[in-house]
């Protein structure tokens, strides 16, 4: 009888476990479908004409797959040129932000000097400054320094507005790194720069990946600065170029959908790639006793 009761209890626990797993997987599948559906809709949207887009077949597959929308977006809409402009600005902004943030964080958390806490608070105040409030001063400054309609006219503001958040992320991560690593490297003959480049920087990969994703999304999708600081057609970024595809009286929405797919693909690619790098870096960079 005791064995039978144990078997029944075990079977009941197994059934509850399976039911819980089924409920969790069902909820995750529903959540995944909700998140994937906009991407599916945007892709099918890019392969339709206005008749299908505004007709009954809104969410279904296209009746006529208009791959020509992509060629029209790249040729007529100059999406290739706008894509290159956005890529140059995004890569330069990420490099500048990462270098400035990691070096500033190293100085603020590992080096001892006067008023470092005050300087850190000043950096954190940058998180409270709305981007709209700084629009006019930045425009006047760029105009006087002849940097309007240049890549630097966007790279510098993007880097400046990304720096505070980057320092915040790097500071919280660097504070968790044991200082014994610095002491051991110093005993082995490493100077300040040697400790930074050989010890700290390799362990900061998870934080730099996070900052890279954040900075990329900020400057890749930004519209207001790019629309105001770039009036030359050859220097426009993707968001401004996509906005320009809309006509004054009528709009062909298929090429706009194709341009949106082109603009979204790098974001998904960067996010997936860096998300994996974050997990790998946490494992590879773990401090072993």
mmCIF file of N, CA, C and O in Angstrom, residues 169 173 201-211 274 277-283 285:
data_model
loop_
_atom_site.group_PDB
_atom_site.id
_atom_site.type_symbol
_atom_site.label_atom_id
_atom_site.label_comp_id
_atom_site.label_asym_id
_atom_site.label_seq_id
_atom_site.Cartn_x
_atom_site.Cartn_y
_atom_site.Cartn_z
ATOM 1 N N UNK A 169 25.754 52.277 -17.486
ATOM 2 C CA UNK A 169 25.819 50.825 -17.674
ATOM 3 C C UNK A 169 27.210 50.296 -17.340
ATOM 4 O O UNK A 169 27.362 49.291 -16.624
ATOM 5 N N UNK A 173 28.637 47.757 -14.077
ATOM 6 C CA UNK A 173 29.322 46.503 -14.383
ATOM 7 C C UNK A 173 30.753 46.517 -13.841
ATOM 8 O O UNK A 173 31.211 45.529 -13.256
ATOM 9 N N UNK A 201 39.320 45.924 -19.958
ATOM 10 C CA UNK A 201 38.592 45.981 -21.228
ATOM 11 C C UNK A 201 38.083 44.613 -21.692
ATOM 12 O O UNK A 201 36.927 44.508 -22.120
ATOM 13 N N UNK A 202 38.889 43.522 -21.624
ATOM 14 C CA UNK A 202 38.342 42.211 -22.029
ATOM 15 C C UNK A 202 37.170 41.756 -21.165
ATOM 16 O O UNK A 202 36.272 41.065 -21.660
ATOM 17 N N UNK A 203 37.157 42.119 -19.883
ATOM 18 C CA UNK A 203 36.069 41.717 -18.994
ATOM 19 C C UNK A 203 34.827 42.586 -19.165
ATOM 20 O O UNK A 203 33.763 42.253 -18.635
ATOM 21 N N UNK A 204 34.957 43.675 -19.908
ATOM 22 C CA UNK A 204 33.841 44.600 -20.090
ATOM 23 C C UNK A 204 33.013 44.281 -21.329
ATOM 24 O O UNK A 204 32.161 45.076 -21.728
ATOM 25 N N UNK A 205 33.237 43.138 -21.960
ATOM 26 C CA UNK A 205 32.522 42.803 -23.188
ATOM 27 C C UNK A 205 31.002 42.800 -23.020
ATOM 28 O O UNK A 205 30.290 43.315 -23.883
ATOM 29 N N UNK A 206 30.457 42.218 -21.939
ATOM 30 C CA UNK A 206 28.994 42.274 -21.802
ATOM 31 C C UNK A 206 28.455 43.692 -21.742
ATOM 32 O O UNK A 206 27.440 44.016 -22.356
ATOM 33 N N UNK A 207 29.135 44.551 -20.994
ATOM 34 C CA UNK A 207 28.686 45.946 -20.882
ATOM 35 C C UNK A 207 28.828 46.676 -22.212
ATOM 36 O O UNK A 207 27.933 47.438 -22.604
ATOM 37 N N UNK A 208 29.927 46.458 -22.919
ATOM 38 C CA UNK A 208 30.115 47.136 -24.199
ATOM 39 C C UNK A 208 29.105 46.649 -25.234
ATOM 40 O O UNK A 208 28.665 47.427 -26.087
ATOM 41 N N UNK A 209 28.735 45.356 -25.167
ATOM 42 C CA UNK A 209 27.712 44.853 -26.081
ATOM 43 C C UNK A 209 26.370 45.527 -25.799
ATOM 44 O O UNK A 209 25.640 45.901 -26.726
ATOM 45 N N UNK A 210 26.029 45.682 -24.530
ATOM 46 C CA UNK A 210 24.784 46.351 -24.160
ATOM 47 C C UNK A 210 24.785 47.796 -24.621
ATOM 48 O O UNK A 210 23.806 48.292 -25.182
ATOM 49 N N UNK A 211 25.895 48.487 -24.383
ATOM 50 C CA UNK A 211 26.010 49.878 -24.814
ATOM 51 C C UNK A 211 25.958 49.977 -26.335
ATOM 52 O O UNK A 211 25.364 50.903 -26.898
ATOM 53 N N UNK A 274 24.719 40.628 -31.016
ATOM 54 C CA UNK A 274 25.265 41.118 -29.758
ATOM 55 C C UNK A 274 24.611 40.447 -28.554
ATOM 56 O O UNK A 274 25.235 40.352 -27.499
ATOM 57 N N UNK A 277 26.614 37.476 -28.033
ATOM 58 C CA UNK A 277 27.929 37.850 -27.516
ATOM 59 C C UNK A 277 27.865 38.171 -26.031
ATOM 60 O O UNK A 277 28.813 37.900 -25.292
ATOM 61 N N UNK A 278 26.738 38.743 -25.580
ATOM 62 C CA UNK A 278 26.593 39.036 -24.157
ATOM 63 C C UNK A 278 26.638 37.744 -23.348
ATOM 64 O O UNK A 278 27.351 37.631 -22.348
ATOM 65 N N UNK A 279 25.880 36.732 -23.782
ATOM 66 C CA UNK A 279 25.853 35.465 -23.062
ATOM 67 C C UNK A 279 27.226 34.786 -23.098
ATOM 68 O O UNK A 279 27.703 34.265 -22.084
ATOM 69 N N UNK A 280 27.864 34.798 -24.261
ATOM 70 C CA UNK A 280 29.180 34.173 -24.373
ATOM 71 C C UNK A 280 30.201 34.891 -23.501
ATOM 72 O O UNK A 280 31.065 34.266 -22.875
ATOM 73 N N UNK A 281 30.106 36.214 -23.433
ATOM 74 C CA UNK A 281 31.070 36.976 -22.663
ATOM 75 C C UNK A 281 30.886 36.761 -21.173
ATOM 76 O O UNK A 281 31.856 36.754 -20.413
ATOM 77 N N UNK A 282 29.640 36.592 -20.732
ATOM 78 C CA UNK A 282 29.410 36.315 -19.314
ATOM 79 C C UNK A 282 30.064 35.000 -18.910
ATOM 80 O O UNK A 282 30.607 34.858 -17.802
ATOM 81 N N UNK A 283 30.033 34.004 -19.822
ATOM 82 C CA UNK A 283 30.620 32.712 -19.501
ATOM 83 C C UNK A 283 32.141 32.767 -19.610
ATOM 84 O O UNK A 283 32.869 32.330 -18.719
ATOM 85 N N UNK A 285 34.086 35.411 -19.580
ATOM 86 C CA UNK A 285 34.723 36.404 -18.732
ATOM 87 C C UNK A 285 34.498 36.195 -17.256
ATOM 88 O O UNK A 285 34.829 37.048 -16.449
#
